[in-house]
């Protein structure tokens, strides 16, 4: 699993400004997302999960994703 490529791809989501992942080749332990307030945080989490699964086949537990929204 290439964490840098996943970070770059997740950062392309429309409402996402920045992403940082913490983990290793086995699993992702933390996902930190800086997002715009246009979308609900819950939807941002779903978008992150869906993109990771569809593009990379990686299942990210919603509980490890934290979202901060700034205006």
mmCIF file of N, CA and C in Angstrom:
data_model
loop_
_atom_site.group_PDB
_atom_site.id
_atom_site.type_symbol
_atom_site.label_atom_id
_atom_site.label_comp_id
_atom_site.label_asym_id
_atom_site.label_seq_id
_atom_site.Cartn_x
_atom_site.Cartn_y
_atom_site.Cartn_z
ATOM 1 N N UNK A 1 0.848 -1.169 0.000
ATOM 2 C CA UNK A 1 0.000 0.000 0.000
ATOM 3 C C UNK A 1 0.900 1.241 0.000
ATOM 4 N N UNK A 2 0.646 2.145 -0.922
ATOM 5 C CA UNK A 2 1.415 3.382 -1.027
ATOM 6 C C UNK A 2 0.621 4.501 -0.354
ATOM 7 N N UNK A 3 0.996 4.833 0.878
ATOM 8 C CA UNK A 3 0.267 5.839 1.644
ATOM 9 C C UNK A 3 0.320 7.212 0.986
ATOM 10 N N UNK A 4 1.447 7.547 0.387
ATOM 11 C CA UNK A 4 1.568 8.856 -0.247
ATOM 12 C C UNK A 4 0.602 8.989 -1.425
ATOM 13 N N UNK A 5 0.492 7.951 -2.230
ATOM 14 C CA UNK A 5 -0.435 7.987 -3.356
ATOM 15 C C UNK A 5 -1.877 8.083 -2.870
ATOM 16 N N UNK A 6 -2.205 7.353 -1.807
ATOM 17 C CA UNK A 6 -3.545 7.418 -1.235
ATOM 18 C C UNK A 6 -3.823 8.820 -0.702
ATOM 19 N N UNK A 7 -2.881 9.412 0.008
ATOM 20 C CA UNK A 7 -3.041 10.786 0.514
ATOM 21 C C UNK A 7 -3.313 11.755 -0.629
ATOM 22 N N UNK A 8 -2.505 11.683 -1.676
ATOM 23 C CA UNK A 8 -2.658 12.585 -2.816
ATOM 24 C C UNK A 8 -4.020 12.412 -3.485
ATOM 25 N N UNK A 9 -4.470 11.184 -3.601
ATOM 26 C CA UNK A 9 -5.764 10.918 -4.225
ATOM 27 C C UNK A 9 -6.904 11.443 -3.353
ATOM 28 N N UNK A 10 -6.834 11.193 -2.047
ATOM 29 C CA UNK A 10 -7.881 11.678 -1.140
ATOM 30 C C UNK A 10 -7.924 13.206 -1.114
ATOM 31 N N UNK A 11 -6.779 13.844 -1.248
ATOM 32 C CA UNK A 11 -6.725 15.308 -1.232
ATOM 33 C C UNK A 11 -7.419 15.919 -2.450
ATOM 34 N N UNK A 12 -7.668 15.129 -3.479
ATOM 35 C CA UNK A 12 -8.365 15.621 -4.672
ATOM 36 C C UNK A 12 -9.882 15.649 -4.515
ATOM 37 N N UNK A 13 -10.395 15.079 -3.446
ATOM 38 C CA UNK A 13 -11.845 15.152 -3.216
ATOM 39 C C UNK A 13 -12.247 16.627 -3.151
ATOM 40 N N UNK A 14 -13.393 16.971 -3.726
ATOM 41 C CA UNK A 14 -13.777 18.381 -3.853
ATOM 42 C C UNK A 14 -13.762 19.205 -2.559
ATOM 43 N N UNK A 15 -14.210 18.661 -1.468
ATOM 44 C CA UNK A 15 -14.297 19.459 -0.237
ATOM 45 C C UNK A 15 -13.071 19.308 0.664
ATOM 46 N N UNK A 16 -12.093 18.518 0.235
ATOM 47 C CA UNK A 16 -10.916 18.240 1.074
ATOM 48 C C UNK A 16 -9.764 19.175 0.704
ATOM 49 N N UNK A 17 -9.185 19.816 1.726
ATOM 50 C CA UNK A 17 -8.042 20.708 1.513
ATOM 51 C C UNK A 17 -6.717 19.987 1.752
ATOM 52 N N UNK A 18 -6.676 19.100 2.745
ATOM 53 C CA UNK A 18 -5.432 18.387 3.071
ATOM 54 C C UNK A 18 -5.767 17.074 3.771
ATOM 55 N N UNK A 19 -4.857 16.103 3.624
ATOM 56 C CA UNK A 19 -5.019 14.783 4.251
ATOM 57 C C UNK A 19 -3.663 14.295 4.736
ATOM 58 N N UNK A 20 -3.647 13.671 5.898
ATOM 59 C CA UNK A 20 -2.444 12.996 6.393
ATOM 60 C C UNK A 20 -2.865 11.630 6.921
ATOM 61 N N UNK A 21 -2.086 10.623 6.555
ATOM 62 C CA UNK A 21 -2.348 9.257 6.992
ATOM 63 C C UNK A 21 -1.242 8.803 7.936
ATOM 64 N N UNK A 22 -1.620 7.988 8.900
ATOM 65 C CA UNK A 22 -0.644 7.349 9.777
ATOM 66 C C UNK A 22 -0.919 5.860 9.724
ATOM 67 N N UNK A 23 0.114 5.104 9.466
ATOM 68 C CA UNK A 23 -0.047 3.662 9.381
ATOM 69 C C UNK A 23 1.183 3.030 8.782
ATOM 70 N N UNK A 24 1.024 1.789 8.393
ATOM 71 C CA UNK A 24 2.120 1.070 7.762
ATOM 72 C C UNK A 24 1.550 0.265 6.603
ATOM 73 N N UNK A 25 2.327 -0.621 6.063
ATOM 74 C CA UNK A 25 1.867 -1.412 4.918
ATOM 75 C C UNK A 25 0.720 -2.356 5.269
ATOM 76 N N UNK A 26 0.563 -2.652 6.539
ATOM 77 C CA UNK A 26 -0.486 -3.588 6.969
ATOM 78 C C UNK A 26 -1.850 -2.927 7.125
ATOM 79 N N UNK A 27 -1.864 -1.735 7.746
ATOM 80 C CA UNK A 27 -3.158 -1.076 7.969
ATOM 81 C C UNK A 27 -2.974 0.413 8.231
ATOM 82 N N UNK A 28 -4.069 1.132 8.041
ATOM 83 C CA UNK A 28 -4.087 2.563 8.314
ATOM 84 C C UNK A 28 -4.630 2.754 9.726
ATOM 85 N N UNK A 29 -3.852 3.436 10.568
ATOM 86 C CA UNK A 29 -4.263 3.659 11.955
ATOM 87 C C UNK A 29 -5.001 4.971 12.157
ATOM 88 N N UNK A 30 -4.647 5.994 11.374
ATOM 89 C CA UNK A 30 -5.271 7.312 11.525
ATOM 90 C C UNK A 30 -5.367 7.998 10.166
ATOM 91 N N UNK A 31 -6.471 8.710 9.970
ATOM 92 C CA UNK A 31 -6.642 9.555 8.795
ATOM 93 C C UNK A 31 -7.101 10.917 9.309
ATOM 94 N N UNK A 32 -6.327 11.946 8.996
ATOM 95 C CA UNK A 32 -6.656 13.307 9.420
ATOM 96 C C UNK A 32 -7.004 14.117 8.178
ATOM 97 N N UNK A 33 -8.205 14.692 8.188
ATOM 98 C CA UNK A 33 -8.712 15.399 7.017
ATOM 99 C C UNK A 33 -9.052 16.837 7.395
ATOM 100 N N UNK A 34 -8.581 17.770 6.591
ATOM 101 C CA UNK A 34 -8.945 19.172 6.710
ATOM 102 C C UNK A 34 -9.893 19.452 5.556
ATOM 103 N N UNK A 35 -11.138 19.825 5.874
ATOM 104 C CA UNK A 35 -12.165 19.942 4.841
ATOM 105 C C UNK A 35 -12.913 21.264 4.943
ATOM 106 N N UNK A 36 -13.519 21.641 3.838
ATOM 107 C CA UNK A 36 -14.376 22.825 3.796
ATOM 108 C C UNK A 36 -15.719 22.481 4.447
ATOM 109 N N UNK A 37 -16.440 23.482 4.919
ATOM 110 C CA UNK A 37 -17.713 23.219 5.613
ATOM 111 C C UNK A 37 -18.900 22.942 4.688
ATOM 112 N N UNK A 38 -18.703 22.917 3.381
ATOM 113 C CA UNK A 38 -19.829 22.715 2.465
ATOM 114 C C UNK A 38 -20.519 21.360 2.653
ATOM 115 N N UNK A 39 -19.745 20.346 2.996
ATOM 116 C CA UNK A 39 -20.300 19.001 3.207
ATOM 117 C C UNK A 39 -20.263 18.668 4.678
ATOM 118 N N UNK A 40 -21.215 17.882 5.111
ATOM 119 C CA UNK A 40 -21.218 17.418 6.503
ATOM 120 C C UNK A 40 -20.004 16.515 6.734
ATOM 121 N N UNK A 41 -19.459 16.564 7.934
ATOM 122 C CA UNK A 41 -18.276 15.750 8.263
ATOM 123 C C UNK A 41 -18.543 14.269 8.008
ATOM 124 N N UNK A 42 -19.751 13.827 8.315
ATOM 125 C CA UNK A 42 -20.112 12.421 8.099
ATOM 126 C C UNK A 42 -20.004 12.048 6.619
ATOM 127 N N UNK A 43 -20.396 12.959 5.734
ATOM 128 C CA UNK A 43 -20.304 12.695 4.293
ATOM 129 C C UNK A 43 -18.854 12.694 3.830
ATOM 130 N N UNK A 44 -18.027 13.554 4.406
ATOM 131 C CA UNK A 44 -16.599 13.564 4.072
ATOM 132 C C UNK A 44 -15.980 12.217 4.438
ATOM 133 N N UNK A 45 -16.335 11.695 5.607
ATOM 134 C CA UNK A 45 -15.833 10.390 6.043
ATOM 135 C C UNK A 45 -16.257 9.310 5.047
ATOM 136 N N UNK A 46 -17.496 9.332 4.634
ATOM 137 C CA UNK A 46 -17.985 8.343 3.653
ATOM 138 C C UNK A 46 -17.237 8.470 2.326
ATOM 139 N N UNK A 47 -17.003 9.712 1.900
ATOM 140 C CA UNK A 47 -16.269 9.929 0.650
ATOM 141 C C UNK A 47 -14.857 9.345 0.735
ATOM 142 N N UNK A 48 -14.188 9.571 1.860
ATOM 143 C CA UNK A 48 -12.841 9.034 2.072
ATOM 144 C C UNK A 48 -12.878 7.504 2.018
ATOM 145 N N UNK A 49 -13.818 6.902 2.721
ATOM 146 C CA UNK A 49 -13.934 5.434 2.732
ATOM 147 C C UNK A 49 -14.206 4.894 1.329
ATOM 148 N N UNK A 50 -15.131 5.512 0.626
ATOM 149 C CA UNK A 50 -15.521 5.026 -0.698
ATOM 150 C C UNK A 50 -14.384 5.140 -1.699
ATOM 151 N N UNK A 51 -13.697 6.268 -1.699
ATOM 152 C CA UNK A 51 -12.580 6.438 -2.635
ATOM 153 C C UNK A 51 -11.453 5.451 -2.340
ATOM 154 N N UNK A 52 -11.132 5.260 -1.070
ATOM 155 C CA UNK A 52 -10.070 4.315 -0.705
ATOM 156 C C UNK A 52 -10.427 2.890 -1.138
ATOM 157 N N UNK A 53 -11.681 2.506 -0.967
ATOM 158 C CA UNK A 53 -12.105 1.156 -1.337
ATOM 159 C C UNK A 53 -12.175 1.000 -2.864
ATOM 160 N N UNK A 54 -12.768 1.970 -3.544
ATOM 161 C CA UNK A 54 -12.961 1.857 -4.987
ATOM 162 C C UNK A 54 -11.643 1.924 -5.751
ATOM 163 N N UNK A 55 -10.765 2.800 -5.358
ATOM 164 C CA UNK A 55 -9.530 3.008 -6.113
ATOM 165 C C UNK A 55 -8.396 2.086 -5.682
ATOM 166 N N UNK A 56 -8.310 1.812 -4.367
ATOM 167 C CA UNK A 56 -7.161 1.067 -3.843
ATOM 168 C C UNK A 56 -7.523 -0.272 -3.200
ATOM 169 N N UNK A 57 -8.821 -0.535 -3.030
ATOM 170 C CA UNK A 57 -9.225 -1.776 -2.384
ATOM 171 C C UNK A 57 -8.910 -1.793 -0.898
ATOM 172 N N UNK A 58 -8.824 -0.605 -0.284
ATOM 173 C CA UNK A 58 -8.474 -0.488 1.128
ATOM 174 C C UNK A 58 -9.723 -0.134 1.925
ATOM 175 N N UNK A 59 -9.999 -0.934 2.930
ATOM 176 C CA UNK A 59 -11.149 -0.691 3.799
ATOM 177 C C UNK A 59 -10.668 0.107 5.015
ATOM 178 N N UNK A 60 -11.108 1.355 5.118
ATOM 179 C CA UNK A 60 -10.727 2.212 6.237
ATOM 180 C C UNK A 60 -11.902 2.286 7.206
ATOM 181 N N UNK A 61 -11.649 1.946 8.447
ATOM 182 C CA UNK A 61 -12.676 2.020 9.490
ATOM 183 C C UNK A 61 -13.021 3.483 9.741
ATOM 184 N N UNK A 62 -14.287 3.813 9.756
ATOM 185 C CA UNK A 62 -14.723 5.190 9.942
ATOM 186 C C UNK A 62 -14.235 5.794 11.256
ATOM 187 N N UNK A 63 -13.981 4.941 12.240
ATOM 188 C CA UNK A 63 -13.565 5.430 13.561
ATOM 189 C C UNK A 63 -12.142 5.973 13.575
ATOM 190 N N UNK A 64 -11.352 5.689 12.545
ATOM 191 C CA UNK A 64 -9.979 6.203 12.513
ATOM 192 C C UNK A 64 -9.858 7.477 11.668
ATOM 193 N N UNK A 65 -10.985 7.932 11.124
ATOM 194 C CA UNK A 65 -10.974 9.131 10.303
ATOM 195 C C UNK A 65 -11.456 10.321 11.131
ATOM 196 N N UNK A 66 -10.606 11.341 11.233
ATOM 197 C CA UNK A 66 -11.008 12.564 11.930
ATOM 198 C C UNK A 66 -11.076 13.696 10.909
ATOM 199 N N UNK A 67 -12.130 14.502 11.033
ATOM 200 C CA UNK A 67 -12.358 15.583 10.087
ATOM 201 C C UNK A 67 -12.427 16.899 10.854
ATOM 202 N N UNK A 68 -11.667 17.881 10.354
ATOM 203 C CA UNK A 68 -11.733 19.244 10.867
ATOM 204 C C UNK A 68 -12.208 20.100 9.715
ATOM 205 N N UNK A 69 -13.243 20.893 9.967
ATOM 206 C CA UNK A 69 -13.782 21.761 8.912
ATOM 207 C C UNK A 69 -13.495 23.214 9.255
ATOM 208 N N UNK A 70 -12.952 23.927 8.276
ATOM 209 C CA UNK A 70 -12.691 25.353 8.458
ATOM 210 C C UNK A 70 -13.351 26.134 7.334
ATOM 211 N N UNK A 71 -13.753 27.332 7.659
ATOM 212 C CA UNK A 71 -14.442 28.168 6.669
ATOM 213 C C UNK A 71 -13.507 29.107 5.974
#
